[in-house]
Amino acid sequence: QFQLVESGGGSVQAGGSLRLSCAASGSIFASYCMGWFRQAPGKEREGVAGIDSDGDTSYADSVKGRFTVSIDNGKDTLYLQMDNLKPEDSGMYYCAADPLCGGGYNYWGQGTQVTVSS
């Protein structure tokens, strides 16, 4: 069965960096769209970054220039490089997969916690 498992979260001071990984138990097919989401306590889950089968990426305005999403299909792993972290970046980060790349995110990981202190 297709599963997603996040790792790489932790605590870091403002201005620091973290790299999150999302390992797929099962192949990430070329037609899949992948995304990163985050949720802070008391707030709704929001999209952070996405990547499609062509490698085209998109980012929330709040993270542009600081975050980079990439994928290694050979290793079935999605990454999120986070630089110059800010306290408002804190939250639970989730990776998700949209097998039809437009049909909706049907697969979700369990999340990895990111805490940025000032």
XYZ file of C-alpha atoms in Angstrom:
118
model
C 0.000 0.000 0.000
C 1.171 3.506 -0.797
C 2.311 5.388 2.312
C 4.154 8.644 3.030
C 6.463 9.165 6.017
C 7.951 12.570 6.883
C 11.205 13.160 8.736
C 13.738 15.919 9.388
C 11.721 18.203 11.639
C 13.068 19.667 14.852
C 13.795 22.856 16.763
C 15.900 25.629 15.267
C 16.614 29.301 15.942
C 15.338 32.003 13.620
C 17.564 32.279 10.574
C 18.487 28.609 10.678
C 17.770 25.834 8.194
C 16.103 22.438 8.090
C 15.564 19.885 5.353
C 12.434 17.786 5.486
C 12.131 14.450 3.721
C 9.062 12.503 2.680
C 9.712 8.862 1.881
C 7.151 6.967 -0.137
C 6.449 3.325 0.590
C 5.764 2.566 -3.020
C 6.792 4.389 -6.172
C 6.002 8.036 -6.776
C 4.836 7.737 -10.344
C 5.621 10.306 -13.002
C 1.997 11.415 -13.130
C 1.853 12.224 -9.404
C 1.773 15.740 -8.081
C 3.356 16.150 -4.650
C 2.966 18.866 -2.072
C 3.993 20.126 1.352
C 1.470 21.544 3.802
C 1.717 22.896 7.328
C -0.609 23.541 10.226
C -0.076 25.699 13.286
C -2.115 25.157 16.488
C -5.586 26.646 16.148
C -5.189 27.300 12.429
C -6.248 25.545 9.240
C -3.820 23.514 7.187
C -2.190 25.586 4.428
C -0.263 24.746 1.290
C 3.453 25.532 1.369
C 4.980 24.135 -1.819
C 4.157 21.833 -4.697
C 5.869 20.060 -7.574
C 4.371 18.405 -10.636
C 5.525 15.581 -12.903
C 7.524 18.000 -15.067
C 9.429 19.338 -12.077
C 7.614 22.674 -12.106
C 7.306 24.103 -8.609
C 5.011 26.501 -6.818
C 5.266 28.184 -3.424
C 3.181 30.126 -0.988
C 4.090 33.808 -1.059
C 5.225 33.625 2.556
C 8.022 31.138 1.767
C 9.170 32.202 -1.716
C 12.916 32.668 -1.864
C 13.439 30.736 1.365
C 12.017 27.246 0.711
C 12.856 24.846 -2.116
C 10.879 21.723 -2.978
C 12.448 18.890 -4.958
C 11.862 15.239 -5.698
C 14.054 12.240 -6.379
C 11.895 9.753 -8.252
C 14.648 7.148 -8.187
C 14.573 7.178 -4.381
C 10.830 7.842 -4.122
C 11.570 10.767 -1.842
C 10.237 14.319 -1.686
C 12.280 17.081 -0.028
C 11.672 20.531 1.375
C 14.762 22.650 2.000
C 13.894 25.447 4.414
C 16.350 28.327 4.819
C 16.195 31.553 6.832
C 13.447 30.131 9.001
C 11.112 32.453 10.873
C 9.026 31.826 14.020
C 5.861 31.992 11.905
C 7.108 28.947 9.972
C 6.506 26.807 13.063
C 3.946 24.043 12.773
C 3.326 20.462 11.801
C 4.497 19.800 8.250
C 2.830 17.184 6.070
C 3.604 15.798 2.653
C 0.813 14.711 0.351
C 0.331 13.021 -3.003
C -2.203 13.657 -5.748
C -2.029 10.569 -7.996
C -4.039 12.187 -10.794
C -2.288 15.547 -10.500
C -5.524 17.464 -10.291
C -7.911 15.026 -8.670
C -7.089 15.968 -5.090
C -4.546 14.984 -2.451
C -5.641 11.483 -1.498
C -2.508 10.376 0.385
C -1.078 12.098 3.447
C 1.821 11.512 5.781
C 1.523 11.725 9.569
C 3.589 14.903 9.836
C 6.858 16.152 11.298
C 7.074 19.017 13.796
C 9.024 22.193 13.041
C 9.628 24.729 15.804
C 11.445 28.005 15.135
C 12.398 30.148 18.119
C 13.265 33.845 18.105
